[in-house]
Coordinates of C-alpha atoms (C1' of nucleotides) in Angstrom, one line a residue:
Chain T
M1 CA 151.8 38.7 133.8
D2 CA 152.7 42.2 132.6
K3 CA 152.3 40.7 129.1
R4 CA 148.8 39.5 129.8
R5 CA 147.8 42.9 131.1
S6 CA 149.1 44.7 128.1
A7 CA 147.5 42.2 125.7
K8 CA 144.2 42.7 127.4
S9 CA 144.3 46.4 127.2
A10 CA 145.5 46.3 123.6
R11 CA 142.6 44.0 122.6
S12 CA 140.0 46.7 123.1
A13 CA 142.0 49.0 120.8
V14 CA 142.8 46.6 117.9
E15 CA 142.0 42.9 118.2
P16 CA 144.6 40.3 119.1
R17 CA 142.4 37.7 120.6
Q18 CA 144.5 35.2 122.5
G19 CA 144.2 31.4 122.8
A20 CA 144.4 30.4 119.2
Q21 CA 148.0 30.6 118.0
A22 CA 147.8 27.2 116.3
I23 CA 144.7 28.1 114.3
R24 CA 146.2 31.4 113.1
R25 CA 149.4 29.6 112.1
A26 CA 147.4 26.9 110.2
L27 CA 145.6 29.6 108.3
A28 CA 148.9 31.4 107.5
V29 CA 150.1 28.1 106.1
L30 CA 147.0 27.7 104.0
R31 CA 147.3 31.2 102.5
I32 CA 150.8 30.4 101.4
L33 CA 149.7 27.1 99.9
A34 CA 146.9 28.9 98.1
A35 CA 149.5 31.1 96.4
G36 CA 151.0 27.8 95.0
R37 CA 147.7 27.0 93.2
E38 CA 147.5 23.5 91.7
D39 CA 151.2 22.9 91.7
G40 CA 151.6 23.5 95.4
V41 CA 154.5 24.7 97.4
P42 CA 157.5 22.8 98.9
L43 CA 157.7 22.6 102.7
A44 CA 160.8 24.7 102.8
E45 CA 159.1 27.5 101.0
V46 CA 156.2 27.5 103.4
V47 CA 158.7 27.7 106.3
R48 CA 160.4 30.7 104.6
A49 CA 157.2 32.5 103.8
T50 CA 155.5 32.1 107.2
G51 CA 158.6 32.5 109.4
L52 CA 157.5 29.5 111.4
T53 CA 159.9 26.7 112.3
R54 CA 160.1 23.6 110.2
P55 CA 158.7 21.1 112.7
T56 CA 155.7 23.4 113.3
V57 CA 154.9 23.8 109.6
H58 CA 155.5 20.1 109.1
R59 CA 153.0 19.2 111.9
I60 CA 150.4 21.7 110.7
V61 CA 150.6 20.6 107.1
H62 CA 150.3 16.9 107.9
V63 CA 147.3 17.4 110.2
L64 CA 145.7 19.4 107.5
I65 CA 146.3 16.5 105.1
E66 CA 144.7 14.0 107.5
E67 CA 141.7 16.4 107.6
G68 CA 141.5 16.7 103.8
I69 CA 142.2 20.4 103.8
V70 CA 145.6 20.0 102.2
E71 CA 146.9 17.5 99.5
R72 CA 150.3 16.3 98.7
H73 CA 151.4 15.8 95.1
G74 CA 152.8 12.4 94.4
R75 CA 156.0 13.0 92.5
S76 CA 157.0 16.5 93.6
G77 CA 156.0 16.1 97.2
R78 CA 154.7 19.6 97.1
Y79 CA 151.8 20.6 99.3
A80 CA 148.6 22.2 97.9
I81 CA 145.1 23.3 98.9
G82 CA 142.9 20.2 99.1
N83 CA 139.6 19.1 97.9
Q84 CA 137.8 20.0 101.1
V85 CA 138.3 23.7 100.7
P86 CA 136.1 24.2 97.7
E87 CA 133.6 21.9 99.4
L88 CA 133.5 24.3 102.4
A89 CA 133.3 27.2 99.9
L90 CA 130.0 25.8 98.5
A91 CA 128.3 27.0 101.7
R92 CA 128.5 30.5 100.3
P93 CA 126.6 32.0 97.3
R94 CA 128.7 32.3 94.2
P95 CA 129.6 34.6 92.5
S96 CA 130.2 37.2 95.1
R97 CA 128.4 40.6 95.3
L98 CA 131.5 42.4 94.0
Q99 CA 131.7 40.1 91.0
I100 CA 128.1 40.7 90.1
A101 CA 128.5 44.4 90.5
A102 CA 131.7 44.5 88.5
N103 CA 130.4 42.3 85.6
P104 CA 128.9 45.0 83.4
S105 CA 131.9 47.2 83.9
L106 CA 134.3 44.5 82.9
Q107 CA 132.2 43.8 79.9
R108 CA 132.1 47.4 78.8
A109 CA 135.7 48.2 79.4
S110 CA 136.9 45.0 77.8
T111 CA 135.1 45.8 74.4
E112 CA 136.2 49.5 74.7
I113 CA 139.9 48.8 75.4
G114 CA 140.5 45.5 73.6
D115 CA 143.2 44.3 76.0
T116 CA 143.0 41.8 78.8
L117 CA 141.1 43.0 81.9
F118 CA 141.4 41.7 85.5
L119 CA 139.4 42.1 88.6
T120 CA 141.6 41.6 91.6
V121 CA 140.6 41.7 95.3
R122 CA 142.5 42.2 98.4
T123 CA 142.6 39.2 100.8
G124 CA 144.7 39.8 103.9
N125 CA 148.2 40.7 102.7
D126 CA 147.6 39.3 99.2
T127 CA 146.0 40.2 96.0
L128 CA 143.8 37.6 94.4
C129 CA 142.6 37.6 90.8
V130 CA 138.9 36.7 90.8
D131 CA 137.8 37.6 87.2
R132 CA 139.4 38.0 83.8
R133 CA 138.2 39.2 80.4
I134 CA 140.2 38.6 77.3
G135 CA 140.1 41.4 74.8
I136 CA 139.8 41.2 71.0
Y137 CA 143.4 42.2 70.0
P138 CA 145.5 39.3 68.7
I139 CA 148.2 39.7 71.4
Q140 CA 146.9 39.3 74.9
V141 CA 148.5 38.9 78.3
L142 CA 147.1 35.7 79.6
S143 CA 149.6 34.6 82.2
I144 CA 147.5 35.9 85.1
E145 CA 144.7 33.5 85.8
I146 CA 141.7 33.4 88.0
G147 CA 142.9 32.3 91.4
A148 CA 146.4 33.9 91.0
R149 CA 147.5 35.1 94.4
R150 CA 150.5 37.4 95.1
P151 CA 151.8 39.5 97.9
L152 CA 150.2 42.9 97.9
G153 CA 152.7 45.2 96.2
V154 CA 154.2 43.1 93.5
S155 CA 151.5 43.7 90.8
S156 CA 150.0 46.9 89.6
A157 CA 146.7 45.8 91.2
G158 CA 148.5 45.4 94.5
V159 CA 150.1 48.8 94.2
A160 CA 146.8 50.4 93.4
I161 CA 145.1 48.8 96.4
L162 CA 147.9 49.9 98.7
A163 CA 147.7 53.4 97.3
A164 CA 144.0 53.6 98.2
M165 CA 144.6 52.8 101.9
P166 CA 146.0 55.0 104.7
A167 CA 149.7 55.3 104.3
P168 CA 150.6 53.7 107.7
E169 CA 148.4 50.6 107.0
A170 CA 150.0 50.2 103.6
R171 CA 153.4 50.4 105.1
K172 CA 152.5 47.8 107.7
I173 CA 151.3 45.4 105.0
V174 CA 154.4 46.0 102.8
A175 CA 156.7 45.3 105.8
A176 CA 154.8 42.1 106.6
N177 CA 155.3 40.9 103.0
E178 CA 159.1 41.7 103.0
K179 CA 160.2 38.1 103.0
R180 CA 158.0 37.2 100.1
F181 CA 159.1 40.0 97.9
E182 CA 162.5 38.4 97.1
A183 CA 160.8 35.8 94.9
Y184 CA 159.4 38.6 92.8
R185 CA 162.7 40.5 92.6
T186 CA 161.5 43.5 94.4
D187 CA 161.8 45.0 97.9
V188 CA 160.0 47.2 100.4
A189 CA 161.6 50.5 99.2
T190 CA 160.7 49.9 95.5
V191 CA 157.1 49.0 96.4
L192 CA 156.6 52.0 98.7
G193 CA 157.9 54.2 95.9
E194 CA 155.4 52.8 93.4
V195 CA 152.6 53.2 95.9
T196 CA 153.5 56.9 96.4
A197 CA 153.6 57.4 92.6
A198 CA 150.2 55.7 92.2
R199 CA 148.7 58.1 94.8
R200 CA 150.0 61.1 92.8
L201 CA 148.8 59.7 89.5
G202 CA 145.4 58.5 90.8
Y203 CA 146.0 54.9 89.5
G204 CA 148.6 52.1 89.8
M205 CA 151.0 51.5 87.0
R206 CA 154.0 49.2 86.3
E207 CA 156.2 49.9 83.3
I208 CA 157.6 46.5 83.7
G209 CA 154.8 44.0 84.5
L210 CA 155.3 40.7 86.1
V211 CA 155.5 39.2 82.6
Q212 CA 158.4 40.3 80.5
G213 CA 157.6 43.1 78.0
T214 CA 154.2 43.9 79.5
K215 CA 152.8 47.0 81.1
S216 CA 149.8 47.2 83.5
I217 CA 147.5 50.0 84.7
S218 CA 145.2 49.5 87.7
T219 CA 142.5 51.6 89.4
W220 CA 141.2 50.9 92.9
I221 CA 137.6 50.2 94.0
K222 CA 136.6 51.2 97.5
T223 CA 133.9 49.9 99.6
P224 CA 131.3 52.4 101.1
D225 CA 133.4 52.7 104.3
G226 CA 136.4 53.9 102.3
Q227 CA 138.5 50.7 102.4
P228 CA 139.9 49.5 99.1
A229 CA 138.4 46.1 98.2
A230 CA 139.5 45.5 94.7
A231 CA 141.4 46.7 91.7
M232 CA 140.6 46.8 88.0
T233 CA 143.6 46.2 85.7
V234 CA 144.5 46.3 82.1
S235 CA 147.6 44.4 81.0
A236 CA 149.1 44.6 77.5
V237 CA 152.4 44.4 75.7
R238 CA 154.3 47.6 76.5
T239 CA 154.3 49.0 73.0
R240 CA 150.5 49.1 73.1
L241 CA 150.4 51.4 76.1
G242 CA 152.3 54.5 75.2
P243 CA 151.7 57.7 77.2
R244 CA 148.7 58.8 75.2
R245 CA 146.9 55.5 75.3
E246 CA 147.8 55.1 79.0
Q247 CA 145.8 58.2 79.7
E248 CA 142.8 56.9 77.7
V249 CA 142.8 53.5 79.3
A250 CA 143.2 55.0 82.8
E251 CA 140.2 57.3 82.2
I252 CA 138.0 54.3 81.2
L253 CA 139.2 52.3 84.2
L254 CA 138.6 55.2 86.6
R255 CA 135.1 55.8 85.2
E256 CA 134.2 52.1 85.6
A257 CA 135.7 51.9 89.1
R258 CA 133.4 54.7 90.2
I259 CA 130.4 52.9 88.6
I260 CA 131.3 49.7 90.5
E261 CA 131.6 51.6 93.8
Q262 CA 128.1 53.0 93.2
A263 CA 126.8 49.5 92.6
I264 CA 128.2 48.0 95.8
G265 CA 127.4 51.2 97.8
G266 CA 123.6 51.0 97.1
Chain H
M1 CA 154.2 7.9 129.0
D2 CA 152.2 4.8 128.4
K3 CA 149.7 6.9 126.6
R4 CA 152.5 8.3 124.4
R5 CA 153.7 4.9 123.5
S6 CA 150.3 3.6 122.6
A7 CA 149.6 6.7 120.5
K8 CA 152.8 6.2 118.7
S9 CA 152.1 2.5 117.9
A10 CA 148.6 3.3 116.9
R11 CA 149.7 6.0 114.5
S12 CA 151.4 3.6 112.2
A13 CA 148.1 1.6 112.1
V14 CA 145.6 4.4 111.5
E15 CA 146.8 8.0 111.8
P16 CA 146.1 10.2 114.8
R17 CA 148.9 12.7 114.6
Q18 CA 149.2 14.6 117.8
G19 CA 150.0 18.3 118.5
A20 CA 147.1 19.9 116.7
Q21 CA 144.0 19.6 118.7
A22 CA 143.1 23.2 118.2
I23 CA 143.4 23.0 114.4
R24 CA 141.2 19.9 114.3
R25 CA 138.6 21.5 116.5
A26 CA 138.6 24.7 114.3
L27 CA 137.9 22.5 111.3
A28 CA 135.1 20.6 113.0
V29 CA 133.5 24.0 113.7
L30 CA 134.0 25.1 110.1
R31 CA 132.2 21.9 108.8
I32 CA 129.3 22.6 111.1
L33 CA 129.1 26.2 109.9
A34 CA 129.2 25.0 106.3
A35 CA 126.1 23.0 106.9
G36 CA 124.4 26.2 107.9
R37 CA 125.1 27.6 104.4
E38 CA 124.4 31.3 103.9
D39 CA 122.1 31.6 106.9
G40 CA 124.7 30.3 109.3
V41 CA 124.4 28.6 112.6
P42 CA 123.9 29.9 116.2
L43 CA 126.7 29.4 118.6
A44 CA 124.7 27.0 120.8
E45 CA 124.0 24.8 117.8
V46 CA 127.8 24.5 117.0
V47 CA 128.4 23.6 120.6
R48 CA 125.8 20.9 120.4
A49 CA 127.0 19.5 117.1
T50 CA 130.7 19.4 117.9
G51 CA 130.5 18.4 121.5
L52 CA 133.0 21.0 122.4
T53 CA 132.5 23.4 125.3
R54 CA 131.0 26.8 124.8
P55 CA 134.1 28.9 125.7
T56 CA 136.1 26.8 123.3
V57 CA 133.7 27.2 120.4
H58 CA 133.3 30.9 121.1
R59 CA 137.1 31.4 121.1
I60 CA 137.6 29.5 117.9
V61 CA 134.7 31.2 116.1
H62 CA 135.9 34.6 117.0
V63 CA 139.5 34.0 116.0
L64 CA 138.2 32.7 112.6
I65 CA 136.2 35.9 112.3
E66 CA 139.3 38.0 112.9
E67 CA 141.0 35.9 110.2
G68 CA 138.1 36.4 107.7
I69 CA 137.3 32.7 107.6
V70 CA 134.0 33.1 109.4
E71 CA 131.4 35.9 109.2
R72 CA 128.7 36.9 111.6
H73 CA 125.3 37.9 110.4
G74 CA 124.2 41.3 111.7
R75 CA 120.7 40.8 113.0
S76 CA 120.6 37.1 113.8
G77 CA 124.1 36.9 115.3
R78 CA 124.5 33.5 113.5
Y79 CA 127.9 32.4 112.3
A80 CA 128.6 31.4 108.7
I81 CA 131.4 30.5 106.4
G82 CA 133.3 33.7 105.4
N83 CA 134.5 35.2 102.2
Q84 CA 138.0 34.0 102.5
V85 CA 137.0 30.3 102.1
P86 CA 136.0 30.6 98.5
E87 CA 139.1 32.8 98.0
L88 CA 141.3 29.9 99.2
A89 CA 139.3 27.5 97.0
L90 CA 140.2 29.5 93.9
A91 CA 143.7 27.8 94.2
R92 CA 142.1 24.6 92.9
P93 CA 140.9 23.9 89.4
R94 CA 137.1 24.0 89.1
P95 CA 135.1 22.0 88.4
S96 CA 136.4 18.8 89.9
R97 CA 137.4 15.7 88.0
L98 CA 134.3 13.9 89.3
Q99 CA 132.0 16.6 88.1
I100 CA 133.5 16.6 84.7
A101 CA 133.2 12.8 84.5
A102 CA 129.6 12.9 85.8
N103 CA 128.4 15.6 83.5
P104 CA 127.3 13.6 80.5
S105 CA 125.6 11.0 82.7
L106 CA 123.7 13.7 84.5
Q107 CA 122.6 15.2 81.2
R108 CA 121.5 11.8 79.8
A109 CA 119.7 10.6 82.9
S110 CA 118.0 13.9 83.4
T111 CA 116.4 13.9 79.9
E112 CA 115.6 10.2 80.2
I113 CA 113.9 10.4 83.6
G114 CA 112.5 13.9 83.6
D115 CA 112.8 14.4 87.4
T116 CA 115.4 16.3 89.4
L117 CA 118.8 14.7 89.6
F118 CA 121.5 15.3 92.2
L119 CA 125.2 14.5 92.3
T120 CA 126.2 14.2 96.0
V121 CA 129.7 13.5 97.3
R122 CA 130.9 12.3 100.6
T123 CA 133.0 14.7 102.6
G124 CA 134.1 13.5 106.0
N125 CA 130.9 12.5 107.9
D126 CA 128.7 14.6 105.6
T127 CA 127.1 14.4 102.2
L128 CA 127.4 17.5 100.0
C129 CA 125.3 18.2 96.9
V130 CA 127.7 19.4 94.2
D131 CA 125.5 19.3 91.1
R132 CA 121.9 19.4 90.2
R133 CA 119.8 19.0 87.0
I134 CA 116.2 20.0 86.9
G135 CA 114.0 17.8 84.8
I136 CA 111.3 18.6 82.3
Y137 CA 108.2 17.6 84.3
P138 CA 106.2 20.5 85.8
I139 CA 106.5 19.3 89.4
Q140 CA 110.1 19.2 90.6
V141 CA 111.8 18.8 93.9
L142 CA 114.0 21.8 94.2
S143 CA 114.6 22.2 97.9
I144 CA 118.0 20.6 97.8
E145 CA 120.5 23.0 96.4
I146 CA 124.1 22.9 95.4
G147 CA 126.1 23.2 98.6
A148 CA 123.5 21.5 100.7
R149 CA 125.4 19.6 103.4
R150 CA 123.9 16.9 105.7
P151 CA 125.1 14.3 108.1
L152 CA 125.7 11.0 106.2
G153 CA 122.6 8.9 106.7
V154 CA 119.8 11.3 106.6
S155 CA 119.3 11.5 102.9
S156 CA 118.9 8.7 100.4
A157 CA 122.3 9.7 98.9
G158 CA 123.9 9.3 102.3
V159 CA 122.3 5.9 102.8
A160 CA 123.6 4.8 99.4
I161 CA 127.1 6.0 100.2
L162 CA 127.1 4.2 103.6
A163 CA 125.7 1.1 102.0
A164 CA 128.7 1.1 99.6
M165 CA 131.3 1.0 102.3
P166 CA 132.4 -1.8 104.7
A167 CA 129.8 -2.2 107.4
P168 CA 132.1 -1.4 110.3
E169 CA 133.2 1.9 108.8
A170 CA 129.6 2.8 108.0
R171 CA 128.6 2.0 111.6
K172 CA 131.4 4.2 112.9
I173 CA 130.3 7.2 110.8
V174 CA 126.6 6.7 111.8
A175 CA 127.6 6.6 115.5
A176 CA 129.7 9.8 115.1
N177 CA 126.7 11.6 113.6
E178 CA 124.3 10.5 116.4
K179 CA 124.0 13.9 118.0
R180 CA 123.2 15.6 114.7
F181 CA 120.5 13.1 113.7
E182 CA 118.0 14.6 116.1
A183 CA 117.6 17.7 114.0
Y184 CA 116.4 15.4 111.1
R185 CA 114.1 13.3 113.3
T186 CA 116.0 10.1 112.8
D187 CA 118.3 8.0 114.9
V188 CA 121.2 5.5 114.6
A189 CA 118.9 2.4 114.5
T190 CA 116.7 3.7 111.7
V191 CA 119.7 4.8 109.6
L192 CA 121.5 1.4 110.0
G193 CA 118.2 -0.3 109.0
E194 CA 118.0 1.8 105.8
V195 CA 121.6 1.1 105.0
T196 CA 121.1 -2.7 105.3
A197 CA 118.0 -2.4 103.1
A198 CA 120.0 -0.5 100.5
R199 CA 122.7 -3.1 100.4
R200 CA 120.1 -5.8 99.7
L201 CA 118.4 -3.7 97.0
G202 CA 121.5 -2.4 95.3
Y203 CA 120.5 1.2 95.7
G204 CA 119.5 3.7 98.4
M205 CA 115.9 4.6 98.8
R206 CA 113.7 6.7 101.1
E207 CA 109.9 6.4 100.9
I208 CA 109.7 9.6 102.9
G209 CA 112.3 12.1 101.6
L210 CA 113.6 15.0 103.6
V211 CA 110.9 17.1 101.9
Q212 CA 107.3 16.1 102.7
G213 CA 105.6 14.0 100.1
T214 CA 108.7 13.2 98.1
K215 CA 110.6 10.0 97.5
S216 CA 114.3 9.5 96.5
I217 CA 116.4 6.9 94.9
S218 CA 120.2 6.9 94.9
T219 CA 123.0 4.8 93.5
W220 CA 126.5 4.9 94.7
I221 CA 129.7 5.7 92.7
K222 CA 132.9 4.1 93.8
T223 CA 136.5 5.2 93.2
P224 CA 138.9 2.7 91.6
D225 CA 140.1 1.7 95.1
G226 CA 136.5 0.6 96.0
Q227 CA 135.7 3.6 98.3
P228 CA 132.3 5.2 97.6
A229 CA 132.9 8.8 96.6
A230 CA 129.6 10.0 95.4
A231 CA 125.9 9.2 94.9
M232 CA 123.5 10.0 92.0
T233 CA 120.0 10.7 93.2
V234 CA 116.5 11.2 91.7
S235 CA 113.9 13.0 93.8
A236 CA 110.2 13.3 92.9
V237 CA 106.8 13.6 94.4
R238 CA 106.0 10.2 95.8
T239 CA 103.1 9.5 93.4
R240 CA 105.5 9.7 90.5
L241 CA 107.7 6.9 91.8
G242 CA 105.6 3.8 92.2
P243 CA 107.2 0.3 92.3
R244 CA 107.3 -0.1 88.5
R245 CA 108.9 3.3 87.8
E246 CA 111.2 2.9 90.8
Q247 CA 112.6 -0.1 89.1
E248 CA 113.1 1.8 85.8
V249 CA 114.7 4.8 87.4
A250 CA 117.0 2.6 89.5
E251 CA 118.2 0.8 86.4
I252 CA 119.1 4.0 84.6
L253 CA 120.9 5.3 87.7
L254 CA 122.8 2.1 88.1
R255 CA 123.8 2.1 84.4
E256 CA 125.1 5.7 84.6
A257 CA 126.9 5.1 87.9
R258 CA 128.9 2.4 86.2
I259 CA 129.7 4.7 83.3
I260 CA 131.0 7.4 85.7
E261 CA 133.1 4.8 87.5
Q262 CA 134.7 3.9 84.2
A263 CA 135.4 7.6 83.5
I264 CA 137.1 8.2 86.8
G265 CA 138.9 4.9 86.8
G266 CA 140.7 5.5 83.4
Chain J
dG1 C1' 109.3 42.9 137.4
dT2 C1' 111.2 37.5 137.1
dC3 C1' 112.4 33.6 134.5
dT4 C1' 114.8 31.5 130.6
dC5 C1' 117.1 31.7 126.8
dT6 C1' 121.2 33.0 124.4
dT7 C1' 126.2 34.9 124.0
dG8 C1' 130.4 36.6 126.1
dT9 C1' 134.4 36.8 129.5
dC10 C1' 137.8 35.6 133.2
dC11 C1' 141.8 33.1 134.8
dA12 C1' 144.0 29.2 137.4
dT13 C1' 145.5 25.1 135.6
dA14 C1' 146.3 21.0 132.9
dA15 C1' 147.4 19.8 128.6
dT16 C1' 149.0 21.2 124.4
dA17 C1' 152.0 22.8 120.8
dT18 C1' 156.5 24.2 120.4
dG19 C1' 161.3 24.0 118.3
dG20 C1' 166.2 22.6 119.1
dA21 C1' 168.6 18.8 117.8
dC22 C1' 169.1 14.8 115.3
dA23 C1' 168.1 11.5 111.3
dA24 C1' 167.1 10.0 107.0
dG25 C1' 166.4 10.5 102.2
dA26 C1' 167.3 12.7 97.5
dA27 C1' 170.1 14.9 94.0
dC28 C1' 174.3 16.3 92.4
dG29 C1' 179.4 16.3 91.6
dC30 C1' 183.6 13.9 91.0
Chain R
dG1 C1' 181.6 4.5 94.9
dC2 C1' 181.6 8.6 98.8
dG3 C1' 181.3 13.2 100.3
dT4 C1' 178.4 17.5 100.0
dT5 C1' 174.2 20.0 100.2
dC6 C1' 169.9 20.0 99.6
dT7 C1' 165.3 18.6 101.2
dT8 C1' 161.8 16.4 104.5
dG9 C1' 160.7 13.8 108.7
dT10 C1' 160.9 12.7 113.8
dC11 C1' 161.7 13.0 118.9
dC12 C1' 160.7 14.7 123.4
dA13 C1' 161.7 17.9 127.5
dT14 C1' 159.7 22.2 128.2
dA15 C1' 157.2 26.5 128.5
dT16 C1' 153.6 28.4 126.4
dT17 C1' 149.2 27.8 125.0
dA18 C1' 144.4 26.4 125.0
dT19 C1' 141.1 24.8 128.1
dG20 C1' 136.6 24.9 130.5
dG21 C1' 134.2 25.7 135.1
dA22 C1' 132.1 29.5 136.9
dC23 C1' 130.2 33.9 136.5
dA24 C1' 128.1 37.9 133.9
dA25 C1' 125.5 40.3 130.8
dG26 C1' 122.1 40.8 127.2
dA27 C1' 117.7 39.7 124.8
dG28 C1' 113.0 37.9 124.8
dA29 C1' 108.9 36.1 126.8
dC30 C1' 105.1 36.9 129.9

DNA sequence: GTCTCTTGTCCATAATATGGACAAGAACGC
DNA sequence: GCGTTCTTGTCCATATTATGGACAAGAGAC
């Protein structure tokens, strides 16, 4: 009963609405499955990433299959986002306002820089790649595709977005992602260090990108209320991004980020 | 305990997995919200359409808002599908296999017929328009857009899809949609009559389309296992679809439907 | 002002979702 | 073949959770 009281008073402060544990859990499962893209995710991995018990995850996943929200792949037995999710998504206008606003900037920066450009948004505790432009140089980093979803903090885009938010909030998100960092061979301390460095620099950077031998630079894009909503990233083979060129590229990205902020602000 | 037993034995027959009422209810709410598209749906309407109580719907909807799955529109207070749904949808390859398979047929039939063509899929108890081709004639029926979602049975596409499934299953779906038919000024008896007529004709037809003064013709497309998965529809002002032309158009649609079935079958 | 519509909240209670424990299947080694 | 170590799937007593009747508070209409 004390618990009830404290939950009640806390609600007005932040927002933990009670009476829907199961729904929240189902959504947590869906977000993990989304990170698995077309290939899906094995049950055990979902259990690990969500911290739920196996019977619970099993039950949730199978109900979602019955409902058409999740699919199971024949041979591998992995679970993936189902057909009905894009069907629900059709209810919304596509592309999003952000994508429309960012389009000219991506175009401009892409021709100017020549390497691959990404537009990445924040969604919950993840980053999600929503747009990509391939540059004109013969060697391009193509491994990150539209739809790629990662824990905030493991990519330069994630670091940039974390750097753009208040430090306590960033720390909370990083802590929440702790379990998922292992799969990317990083940890809370490393990520927080990169975030601090990005704040000092004014942009996110990873000398060692997620793909071997690549380097990435990301600037953040804030919504009018000051919350970071997205990041703009350039990825290239490391040798193409020495200190001098890093400076050049960062300046272009910073310029375009400000333009996009204007576009979504008006 | 008797209940448990019977539920258990029934499960092996059909599939009502227990322990996830809340999740199923949340999904039912989402599907109703999806029908409201960008404008959204007022709470009372969701209550009516789902048959749930108002406190329950209210709780579900607000938890989904906190999770980013649902949005609320400022002025109207209506609830709509949120940003995070298309974000989850990015986990899947787009466009779908059906759309790829149907593309050449839509192209061909569109130029041949000249009126607006729709590709509509079945999703649960709804029809959902997933593709549209505008014809070359100056008067076109454009009111049905990609993403439009309706109870199975109220459009000619829905009638066609119902006609293509076993009668008992069709009847079950129509019964389940009863409450939602009112908003479209139709009822169970009328719909079942149209379905029977469509079975006799070989295609679905509505002399009075959803839009005043229009007429629609739809053929069904079945998956290899015999289940109808989609419908192909032509809509035009009624005067352009007299008996002779109806025959012509139906033949083209039937021909293309068979081609699409081949494409998804192989 | 009152009436009628909507949306929002409370809380005792019934019903639901939970997870420990166990089982069964798959993949590998020897 | 048989043990070992993975994985996934199931059961069911239980406590936690979600439920909905009842009440309240806005927002319009007139």
